[in-house]
Structure formats: C-alpha cells, structure tokens
Short mmCIF file of N, CA, C and O in Angstrom, two decimals:
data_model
loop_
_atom_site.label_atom_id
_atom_site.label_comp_id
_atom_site.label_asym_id
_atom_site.label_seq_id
_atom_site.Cartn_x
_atom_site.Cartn_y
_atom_site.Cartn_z
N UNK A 165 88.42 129.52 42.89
CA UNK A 165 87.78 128.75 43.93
C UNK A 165 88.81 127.92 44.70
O UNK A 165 88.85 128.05 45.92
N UNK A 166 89.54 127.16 44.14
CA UNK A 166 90.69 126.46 44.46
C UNK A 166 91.65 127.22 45.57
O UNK A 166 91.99 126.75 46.66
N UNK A 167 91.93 128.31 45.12
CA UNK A 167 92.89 129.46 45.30
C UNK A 167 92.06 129.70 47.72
O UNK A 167 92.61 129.43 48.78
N UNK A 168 90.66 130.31 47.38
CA UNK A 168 90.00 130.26 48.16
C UNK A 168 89.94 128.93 49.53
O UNK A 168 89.91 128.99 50.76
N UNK A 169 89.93 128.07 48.76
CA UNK A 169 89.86 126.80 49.34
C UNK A 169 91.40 126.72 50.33
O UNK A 169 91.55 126.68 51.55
N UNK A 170 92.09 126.71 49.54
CA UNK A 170 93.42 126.42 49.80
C UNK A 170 93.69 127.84 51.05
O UNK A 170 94.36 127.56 52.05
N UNK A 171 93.17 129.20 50.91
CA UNK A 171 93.21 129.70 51.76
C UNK A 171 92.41 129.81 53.62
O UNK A 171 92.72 130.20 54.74
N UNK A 172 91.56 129.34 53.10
CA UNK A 172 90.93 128.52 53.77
C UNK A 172 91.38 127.68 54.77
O UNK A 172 91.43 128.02 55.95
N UNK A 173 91.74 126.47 54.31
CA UNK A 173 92.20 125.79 55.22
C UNK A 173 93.61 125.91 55.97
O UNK A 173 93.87 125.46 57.09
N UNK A 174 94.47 126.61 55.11
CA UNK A 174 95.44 127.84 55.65
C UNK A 174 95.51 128.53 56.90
O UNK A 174 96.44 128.68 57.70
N UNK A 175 94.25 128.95 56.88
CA UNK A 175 94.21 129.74 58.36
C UNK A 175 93.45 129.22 59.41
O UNK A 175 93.42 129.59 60.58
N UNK A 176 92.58 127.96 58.63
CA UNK A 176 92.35 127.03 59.79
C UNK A 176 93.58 125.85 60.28
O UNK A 176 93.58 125.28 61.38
N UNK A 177 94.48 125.68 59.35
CA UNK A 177 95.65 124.81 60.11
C UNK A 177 96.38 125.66 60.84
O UNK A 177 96.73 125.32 61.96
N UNK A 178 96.70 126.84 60.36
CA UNK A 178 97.58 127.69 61.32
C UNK A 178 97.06 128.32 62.21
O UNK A 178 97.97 128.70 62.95
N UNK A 179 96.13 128.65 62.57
CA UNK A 179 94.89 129.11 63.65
C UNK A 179 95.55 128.89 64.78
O UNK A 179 95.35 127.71 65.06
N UNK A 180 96.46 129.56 65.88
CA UNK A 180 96.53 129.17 67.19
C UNK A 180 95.50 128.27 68.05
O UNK A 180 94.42 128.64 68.50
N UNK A 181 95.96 127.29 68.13
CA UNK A 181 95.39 126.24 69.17
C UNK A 181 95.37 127.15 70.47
O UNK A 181 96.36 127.80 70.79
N UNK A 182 93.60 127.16 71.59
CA UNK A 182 93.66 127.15 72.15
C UNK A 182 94.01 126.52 73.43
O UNK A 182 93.52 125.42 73.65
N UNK A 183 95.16 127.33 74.74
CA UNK A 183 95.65 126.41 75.81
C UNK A 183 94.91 125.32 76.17
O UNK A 183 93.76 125.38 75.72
N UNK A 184 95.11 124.43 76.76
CA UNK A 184 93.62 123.29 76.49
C UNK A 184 93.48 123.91 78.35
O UNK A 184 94.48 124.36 78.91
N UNK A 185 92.21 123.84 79.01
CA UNK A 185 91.92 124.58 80.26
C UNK A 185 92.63 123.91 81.39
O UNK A 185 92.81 122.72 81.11
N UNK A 186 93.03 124.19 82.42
CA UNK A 186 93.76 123.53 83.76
C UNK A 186 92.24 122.56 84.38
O UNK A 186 91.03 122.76 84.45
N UNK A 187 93.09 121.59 84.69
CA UNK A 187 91.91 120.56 85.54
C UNK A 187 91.61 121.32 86.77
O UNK A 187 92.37 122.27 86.97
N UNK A 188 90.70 121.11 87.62
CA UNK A 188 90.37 121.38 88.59
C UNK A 188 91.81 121.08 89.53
O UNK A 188 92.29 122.01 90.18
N UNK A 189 92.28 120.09 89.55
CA UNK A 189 93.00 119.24 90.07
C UNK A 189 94.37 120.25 90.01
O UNK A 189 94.86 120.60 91.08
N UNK A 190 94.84 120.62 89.00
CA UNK A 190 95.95 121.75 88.60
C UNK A 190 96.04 122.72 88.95
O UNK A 190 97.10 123.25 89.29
N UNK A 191 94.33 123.51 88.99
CA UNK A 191 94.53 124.42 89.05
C UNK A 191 94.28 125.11 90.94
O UNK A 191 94.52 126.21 91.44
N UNK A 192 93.81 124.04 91.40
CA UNK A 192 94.21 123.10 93.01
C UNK A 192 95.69 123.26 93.17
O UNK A 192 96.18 124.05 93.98
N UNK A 193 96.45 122.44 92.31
CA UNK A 193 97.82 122.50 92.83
C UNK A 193 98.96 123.61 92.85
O UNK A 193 99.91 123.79 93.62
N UNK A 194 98.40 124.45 91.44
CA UNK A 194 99.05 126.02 91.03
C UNK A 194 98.30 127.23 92.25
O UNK A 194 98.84 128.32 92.44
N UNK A 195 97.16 126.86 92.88
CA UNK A 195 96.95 127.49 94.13
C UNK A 195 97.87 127.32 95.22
O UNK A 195 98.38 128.22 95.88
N UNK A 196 98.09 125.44 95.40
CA UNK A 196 98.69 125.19 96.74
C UNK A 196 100.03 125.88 96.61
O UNK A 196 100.67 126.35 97.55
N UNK A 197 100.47 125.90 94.93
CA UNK A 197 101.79 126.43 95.08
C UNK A 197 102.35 127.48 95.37
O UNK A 197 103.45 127.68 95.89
N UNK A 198 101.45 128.28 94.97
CA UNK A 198 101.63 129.74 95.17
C UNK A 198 101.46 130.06 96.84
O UNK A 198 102.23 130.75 97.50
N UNK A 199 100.54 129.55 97.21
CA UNK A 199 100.68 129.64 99.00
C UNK A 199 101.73 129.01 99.76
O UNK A 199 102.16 129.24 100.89
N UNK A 200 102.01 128.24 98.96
CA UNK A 200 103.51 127.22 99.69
C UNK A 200 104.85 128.72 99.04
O UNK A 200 105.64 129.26 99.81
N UNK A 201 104.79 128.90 98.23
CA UNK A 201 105.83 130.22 98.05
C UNK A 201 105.64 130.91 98.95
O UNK A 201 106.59 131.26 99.64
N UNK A 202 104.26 131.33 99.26
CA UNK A 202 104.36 132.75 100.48
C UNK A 202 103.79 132.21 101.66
O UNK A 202 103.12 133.18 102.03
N UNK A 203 103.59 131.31 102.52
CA UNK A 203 103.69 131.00 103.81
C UNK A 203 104.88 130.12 104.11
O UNK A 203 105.63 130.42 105.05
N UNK A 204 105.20 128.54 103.01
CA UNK A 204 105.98 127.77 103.76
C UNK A 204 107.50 127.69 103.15
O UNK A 204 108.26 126.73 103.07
N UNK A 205 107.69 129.13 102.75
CA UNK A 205 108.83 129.16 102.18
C UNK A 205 110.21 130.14 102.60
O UNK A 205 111.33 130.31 102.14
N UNK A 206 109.46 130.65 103.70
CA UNK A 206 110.47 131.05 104.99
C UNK A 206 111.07 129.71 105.52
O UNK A 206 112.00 129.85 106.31
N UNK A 207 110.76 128.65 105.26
CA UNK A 207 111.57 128.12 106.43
C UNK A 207 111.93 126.69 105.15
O UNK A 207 113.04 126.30 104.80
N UNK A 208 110.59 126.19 104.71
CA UNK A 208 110.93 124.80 103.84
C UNK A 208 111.58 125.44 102.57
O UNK A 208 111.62 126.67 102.45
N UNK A 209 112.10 124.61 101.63
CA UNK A 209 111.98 124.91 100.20
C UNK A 209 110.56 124.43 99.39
O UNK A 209 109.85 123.71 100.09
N UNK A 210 110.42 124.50 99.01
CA UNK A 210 108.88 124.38 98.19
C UNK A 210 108.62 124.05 97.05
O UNK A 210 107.69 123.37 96.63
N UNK A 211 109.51 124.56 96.49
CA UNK A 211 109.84 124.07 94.65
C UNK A 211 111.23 123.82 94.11
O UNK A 211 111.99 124.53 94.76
N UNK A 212 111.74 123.29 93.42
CA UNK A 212 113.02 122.48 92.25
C UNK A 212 113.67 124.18 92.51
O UNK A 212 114.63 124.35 93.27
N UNK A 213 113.08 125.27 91.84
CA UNK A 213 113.32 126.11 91.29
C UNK A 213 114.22 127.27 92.68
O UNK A 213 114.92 128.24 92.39
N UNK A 214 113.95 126.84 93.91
CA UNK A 214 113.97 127.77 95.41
C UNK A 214 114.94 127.23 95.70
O UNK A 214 115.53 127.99 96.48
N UNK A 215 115.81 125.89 95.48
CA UNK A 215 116.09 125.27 95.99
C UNK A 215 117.39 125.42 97.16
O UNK A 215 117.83 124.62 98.00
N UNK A 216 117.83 127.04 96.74
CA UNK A 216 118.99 127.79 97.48
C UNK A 216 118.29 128.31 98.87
O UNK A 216 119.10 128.71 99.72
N UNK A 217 116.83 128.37 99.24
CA UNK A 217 116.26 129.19 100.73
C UNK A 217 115.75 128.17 101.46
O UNK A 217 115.89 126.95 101.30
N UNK A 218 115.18 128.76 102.25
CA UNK A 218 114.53 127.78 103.54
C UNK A 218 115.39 127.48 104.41
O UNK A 218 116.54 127.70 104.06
N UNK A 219 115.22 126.96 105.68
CA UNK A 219 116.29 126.82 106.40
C UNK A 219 116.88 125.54 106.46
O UNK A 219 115.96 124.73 106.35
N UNK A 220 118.15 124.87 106.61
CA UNK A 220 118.68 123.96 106.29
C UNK A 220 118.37 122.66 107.05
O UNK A 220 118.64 121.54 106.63
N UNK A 221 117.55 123.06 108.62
CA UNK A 221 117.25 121.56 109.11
C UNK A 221 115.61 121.68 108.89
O UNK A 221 115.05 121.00 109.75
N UNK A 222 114.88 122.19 108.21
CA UNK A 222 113.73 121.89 107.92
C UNK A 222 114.26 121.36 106.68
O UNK A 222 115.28 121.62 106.05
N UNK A 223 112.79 120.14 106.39
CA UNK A 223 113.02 119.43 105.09
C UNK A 223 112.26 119.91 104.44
O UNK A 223 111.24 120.43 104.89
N UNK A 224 112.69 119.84 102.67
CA UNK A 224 112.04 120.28 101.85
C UNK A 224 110.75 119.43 101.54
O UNK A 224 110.34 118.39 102.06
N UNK A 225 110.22 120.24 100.50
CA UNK A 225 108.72 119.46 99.96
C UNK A 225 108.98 118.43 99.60
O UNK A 225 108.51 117.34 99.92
N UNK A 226 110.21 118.84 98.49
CA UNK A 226 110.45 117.41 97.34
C UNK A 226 111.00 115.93 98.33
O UNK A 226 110.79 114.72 98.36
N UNK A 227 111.79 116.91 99.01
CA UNK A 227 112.19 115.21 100.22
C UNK A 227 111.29 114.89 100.81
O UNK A 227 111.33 113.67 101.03
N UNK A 228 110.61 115.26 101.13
CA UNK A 228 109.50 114.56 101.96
C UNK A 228 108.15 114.14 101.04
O UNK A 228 107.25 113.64 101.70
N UNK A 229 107.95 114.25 99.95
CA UNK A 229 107.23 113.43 98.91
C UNK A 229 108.29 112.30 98.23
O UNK A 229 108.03 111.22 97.71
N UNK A 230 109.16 112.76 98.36
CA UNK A 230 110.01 111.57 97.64
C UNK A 230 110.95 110.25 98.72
O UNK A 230 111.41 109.13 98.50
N UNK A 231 110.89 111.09 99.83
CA UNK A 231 111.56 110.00 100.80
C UNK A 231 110.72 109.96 101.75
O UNK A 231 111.47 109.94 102.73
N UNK A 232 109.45 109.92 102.22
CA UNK A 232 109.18 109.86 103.32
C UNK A 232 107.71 109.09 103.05
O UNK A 232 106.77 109.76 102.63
N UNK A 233 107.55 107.32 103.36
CA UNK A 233 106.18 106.76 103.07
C UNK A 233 105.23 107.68 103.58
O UNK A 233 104.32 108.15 102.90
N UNK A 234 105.50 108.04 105.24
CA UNK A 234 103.85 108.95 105.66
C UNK A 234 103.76 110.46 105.09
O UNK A 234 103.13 111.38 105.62
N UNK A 235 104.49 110.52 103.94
CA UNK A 235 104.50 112.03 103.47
C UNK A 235 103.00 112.85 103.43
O UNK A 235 102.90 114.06 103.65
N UNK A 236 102.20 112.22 103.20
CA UNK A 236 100.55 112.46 102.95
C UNK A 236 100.12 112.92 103.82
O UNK A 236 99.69 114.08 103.79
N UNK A 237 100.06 111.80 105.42
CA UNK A 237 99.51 111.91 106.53
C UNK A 237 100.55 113.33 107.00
O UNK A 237 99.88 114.31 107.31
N UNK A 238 102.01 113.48 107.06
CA UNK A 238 102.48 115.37 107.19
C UNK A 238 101.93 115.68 106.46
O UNK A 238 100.80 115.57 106.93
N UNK A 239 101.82 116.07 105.40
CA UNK A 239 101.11 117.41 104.84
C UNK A 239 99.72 117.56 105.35
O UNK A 239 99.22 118.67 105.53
N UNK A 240 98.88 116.07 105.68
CA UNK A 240 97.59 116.31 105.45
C UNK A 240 97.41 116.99 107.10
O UNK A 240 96.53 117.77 107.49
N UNK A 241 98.65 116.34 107.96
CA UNK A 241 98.11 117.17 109.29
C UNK A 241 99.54 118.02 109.96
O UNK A 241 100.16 117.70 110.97
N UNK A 242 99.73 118.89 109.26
CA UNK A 242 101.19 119.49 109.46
C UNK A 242 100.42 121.18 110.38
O UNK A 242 101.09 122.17 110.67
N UNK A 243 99.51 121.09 110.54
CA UNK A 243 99.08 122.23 111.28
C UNK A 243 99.25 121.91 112.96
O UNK A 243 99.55 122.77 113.79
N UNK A 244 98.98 120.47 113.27
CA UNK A 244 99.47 120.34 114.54
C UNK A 244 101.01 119.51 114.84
O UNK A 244 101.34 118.74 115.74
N UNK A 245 101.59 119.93 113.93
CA UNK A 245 103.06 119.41 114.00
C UNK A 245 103.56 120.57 114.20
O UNK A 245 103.21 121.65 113.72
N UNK A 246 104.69 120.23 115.17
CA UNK A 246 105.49 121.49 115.71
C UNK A 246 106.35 121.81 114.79
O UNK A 246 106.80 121.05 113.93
N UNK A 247 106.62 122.98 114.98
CA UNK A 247 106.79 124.32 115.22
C UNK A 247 105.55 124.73 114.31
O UNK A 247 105.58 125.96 114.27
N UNK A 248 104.60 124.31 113.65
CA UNK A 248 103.59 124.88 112.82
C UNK A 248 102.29 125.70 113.72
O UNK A 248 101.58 126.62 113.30
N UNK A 249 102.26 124.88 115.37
CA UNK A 249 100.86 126.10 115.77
C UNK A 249 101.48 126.78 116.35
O UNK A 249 100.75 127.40 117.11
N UNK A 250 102.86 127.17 116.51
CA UNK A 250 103.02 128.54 117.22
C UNK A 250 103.28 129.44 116.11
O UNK A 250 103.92 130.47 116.29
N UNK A 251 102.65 129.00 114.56
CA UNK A 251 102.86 129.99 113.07
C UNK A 251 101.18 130.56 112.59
O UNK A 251 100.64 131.59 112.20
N UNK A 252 100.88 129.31 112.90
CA UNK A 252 99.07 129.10 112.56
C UNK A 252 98.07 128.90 112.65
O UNK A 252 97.74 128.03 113.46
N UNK A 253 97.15 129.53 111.95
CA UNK A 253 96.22 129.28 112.43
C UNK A 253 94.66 129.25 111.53
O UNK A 253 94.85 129.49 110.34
N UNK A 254 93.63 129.08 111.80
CA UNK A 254 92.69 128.90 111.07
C UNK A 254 92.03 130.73 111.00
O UNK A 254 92.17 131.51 111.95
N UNK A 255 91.38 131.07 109.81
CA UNK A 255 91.01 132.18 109.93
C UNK A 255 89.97 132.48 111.09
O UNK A 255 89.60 133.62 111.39
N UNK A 256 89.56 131.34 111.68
CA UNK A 256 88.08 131.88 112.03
C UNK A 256 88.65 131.56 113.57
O UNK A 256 87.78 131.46 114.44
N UNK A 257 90.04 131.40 113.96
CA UNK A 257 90.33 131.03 115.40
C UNK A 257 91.08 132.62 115.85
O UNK A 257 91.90 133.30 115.23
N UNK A 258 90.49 132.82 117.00
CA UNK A 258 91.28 133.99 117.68
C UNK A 258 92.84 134.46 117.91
O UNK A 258 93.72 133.90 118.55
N UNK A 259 92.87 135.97 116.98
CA UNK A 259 94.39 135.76 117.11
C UNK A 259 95.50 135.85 118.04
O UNK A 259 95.29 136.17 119.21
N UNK A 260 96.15 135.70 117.81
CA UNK A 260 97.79 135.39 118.55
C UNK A 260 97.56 136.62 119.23
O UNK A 260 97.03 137.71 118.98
N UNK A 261 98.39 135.82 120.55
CA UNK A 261 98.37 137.57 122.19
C UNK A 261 99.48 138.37 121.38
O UNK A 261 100.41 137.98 120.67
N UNK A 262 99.03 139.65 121.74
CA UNK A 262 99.82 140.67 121.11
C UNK A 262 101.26 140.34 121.75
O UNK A 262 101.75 139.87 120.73
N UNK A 263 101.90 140.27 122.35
CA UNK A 263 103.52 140.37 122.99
C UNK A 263 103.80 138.81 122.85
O UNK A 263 104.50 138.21 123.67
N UNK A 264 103.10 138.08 121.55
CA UNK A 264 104.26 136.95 121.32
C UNK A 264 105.45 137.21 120.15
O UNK A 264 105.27 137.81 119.09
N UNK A 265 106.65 136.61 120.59
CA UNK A 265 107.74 137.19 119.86
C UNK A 265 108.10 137.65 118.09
O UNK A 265 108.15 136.67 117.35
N UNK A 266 108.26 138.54 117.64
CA UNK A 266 108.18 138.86 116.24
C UNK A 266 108.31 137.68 115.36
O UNK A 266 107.66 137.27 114.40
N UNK A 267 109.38 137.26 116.01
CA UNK A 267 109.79 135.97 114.69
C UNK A 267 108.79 134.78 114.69
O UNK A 267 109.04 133.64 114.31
N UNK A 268 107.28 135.39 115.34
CA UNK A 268 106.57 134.05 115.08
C UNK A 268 105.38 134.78 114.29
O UNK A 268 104.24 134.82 114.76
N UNK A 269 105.71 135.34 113.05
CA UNK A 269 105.26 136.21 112.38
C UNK A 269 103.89 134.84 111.62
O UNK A 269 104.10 133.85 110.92
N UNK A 270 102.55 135.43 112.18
CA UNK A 270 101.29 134.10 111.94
C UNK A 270 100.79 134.40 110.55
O UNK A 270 100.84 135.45 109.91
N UNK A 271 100.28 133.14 110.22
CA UNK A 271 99.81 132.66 109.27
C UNK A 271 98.14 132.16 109.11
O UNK A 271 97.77 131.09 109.60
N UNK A 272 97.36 132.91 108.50
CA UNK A 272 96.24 132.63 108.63
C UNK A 272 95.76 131.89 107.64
O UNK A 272 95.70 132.43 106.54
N UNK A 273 95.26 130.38 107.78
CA UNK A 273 95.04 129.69 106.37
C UNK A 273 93.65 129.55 106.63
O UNK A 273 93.14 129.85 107.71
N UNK A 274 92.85 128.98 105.38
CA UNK A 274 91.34 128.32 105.53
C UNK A 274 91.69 126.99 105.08
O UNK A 274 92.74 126.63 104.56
N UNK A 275 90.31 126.08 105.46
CA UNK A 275 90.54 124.99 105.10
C UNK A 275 91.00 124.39 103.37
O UNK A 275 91.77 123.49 103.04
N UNK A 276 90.12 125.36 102.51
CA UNK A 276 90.55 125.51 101.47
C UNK A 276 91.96 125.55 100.96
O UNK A 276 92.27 124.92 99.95
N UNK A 277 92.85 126.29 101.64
CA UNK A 277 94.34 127.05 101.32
C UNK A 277 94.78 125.06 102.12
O UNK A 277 95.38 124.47 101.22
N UNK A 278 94.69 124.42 102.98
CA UNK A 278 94.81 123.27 103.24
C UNK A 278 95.05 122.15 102.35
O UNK A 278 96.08 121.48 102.24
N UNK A 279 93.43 121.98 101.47
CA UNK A 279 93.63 121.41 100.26
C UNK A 279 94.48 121.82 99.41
O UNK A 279 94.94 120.95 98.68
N UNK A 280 95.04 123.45 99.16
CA UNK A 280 95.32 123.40 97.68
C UNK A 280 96.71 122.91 98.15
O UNK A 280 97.11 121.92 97.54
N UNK A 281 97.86 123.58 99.51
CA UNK A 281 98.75 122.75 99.56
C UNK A 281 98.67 121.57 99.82
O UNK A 281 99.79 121.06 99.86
N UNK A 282 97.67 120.75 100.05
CA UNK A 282 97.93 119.12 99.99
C UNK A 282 98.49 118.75 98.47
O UNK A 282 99.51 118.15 98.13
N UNK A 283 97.17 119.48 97.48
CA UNK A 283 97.18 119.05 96.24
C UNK A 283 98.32 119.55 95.51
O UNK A 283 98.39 119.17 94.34
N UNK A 284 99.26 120.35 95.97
CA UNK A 284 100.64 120.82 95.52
C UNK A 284 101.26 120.10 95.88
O UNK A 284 101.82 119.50 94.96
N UNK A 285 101.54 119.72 96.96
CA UNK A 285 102.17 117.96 97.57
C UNK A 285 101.92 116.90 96.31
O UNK A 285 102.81 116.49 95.57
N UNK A 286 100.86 116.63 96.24
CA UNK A 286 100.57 115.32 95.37
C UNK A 286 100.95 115.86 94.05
O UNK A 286 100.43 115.11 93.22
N UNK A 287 101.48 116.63 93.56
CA UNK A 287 101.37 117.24 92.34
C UNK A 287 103.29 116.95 92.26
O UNK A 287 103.95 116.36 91.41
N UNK A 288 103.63 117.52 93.26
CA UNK A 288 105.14 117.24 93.40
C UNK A 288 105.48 115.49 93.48
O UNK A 288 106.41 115.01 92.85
N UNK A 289 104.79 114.86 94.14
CA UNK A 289 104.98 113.43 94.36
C UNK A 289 104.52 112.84 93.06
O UNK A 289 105.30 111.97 92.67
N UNK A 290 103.53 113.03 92.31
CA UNK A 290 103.21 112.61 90.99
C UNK A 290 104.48 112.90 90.16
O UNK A 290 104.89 112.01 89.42
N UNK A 291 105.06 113.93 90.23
CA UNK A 291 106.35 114.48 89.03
C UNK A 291 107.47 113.44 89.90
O UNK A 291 108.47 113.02 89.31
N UNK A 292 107.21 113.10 91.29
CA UNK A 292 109.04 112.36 91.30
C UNK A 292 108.66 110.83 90.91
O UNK A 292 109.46 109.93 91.15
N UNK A 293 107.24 110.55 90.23
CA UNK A 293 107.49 109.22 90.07
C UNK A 293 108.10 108.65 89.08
O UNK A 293 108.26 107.43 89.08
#
C-alpha cells in the first residue's frame, strides 16, 4: 500500500505542469507582434531580436517607447503620420490607383490589427521599465 502511495504521488509531483494560458492582453501583444514583423518591419525595427533591418532614419519601436513621452499618442495615431498613408490603409477604404509607384507596396490593416500593434507597443514599453 505504502509502495502504491508513494507511487502515486510520484507521478502527481512529476506530472508536467500545464503552460499557464496567455492573457488576453499577451495574446493582443504576440498578435501586434507578429504584424509589426510583417508590415512595419520594412522600414522600422520592431523587436531586440531585428535589430540589424529597417531603415536607418526611421526610428525603432524600442526608441520610441523608451525615449519618446508622446510615444502612445504615435503609435495610437501613426496611420495619419507621414509617410504611413501613402502605405495604408483601412480594409474597408478603396484601393490605391493602379500606376502608384511599386515601392509604395500597401498595407491593409483593420481596426483590430491597430489594437494589437498598440498593445505590442505597450508590451515593449512595459519590458523597458
């Protein structure tokens, strides 16, 4: 019985712990991130990990959560900041005239894809505190 017992709790201490689940909030920001890799990472850097691409006079994410007080108010309205509406646009707005130049290769976001990169912003600004 002992023997039993002892096995027992054996495979309940060693039992893989399940991952504990992503917050809403996370799993918000592991969205924004992944869209910040494939729209704003032609030109910004986006993550610690990129930190060799993007182009050199655009600023990165991390600088501009970490050095910039109105960092919030850019991200939260970086769709009408230039050079961003000659990239983008909302899904439900009419697209770009055919003979505008290649290299303004568009970007179709929803308001949704909005939030999740905000909440990838705040997710980066939470880690530089």
């Amino acid at each position: 019985m002992r023997t039993l017992i002892v096995a027992c709790l054996h495979s309940v201490l060693l039992a893989p712990v399940p991952a504990a689940a992503q917050s809403p909030d996370e799993t918000l920001a592991q969205r924004g991130k992944a869209l910040s890799q494939l729209h704003c990472a032609r030109c910004h850097v986006v993550t610690p990990e990129n930190r060799m691409t993007g182009i050199s006079s655009t600023p990165s994410f991390m600088i501009m959560v970490s050095a910039l007080e109105d960092w919030h108010d850019r991200f939260a309205t970086f769709l009408a900041r230039r050079p961003h509406p000659a990239h983008l646009r909302f899904e439900n707005e009419p697209p770009r005239p055919q003979d505008s130049p290649a290299t303004l290769a568009e970007v179709i976001l929803t308001q949704d894809d909005i939030e999740a990169i905000l909440a990838y912003a705040e997710s980066l600004a939470a880690a530089a505190r």
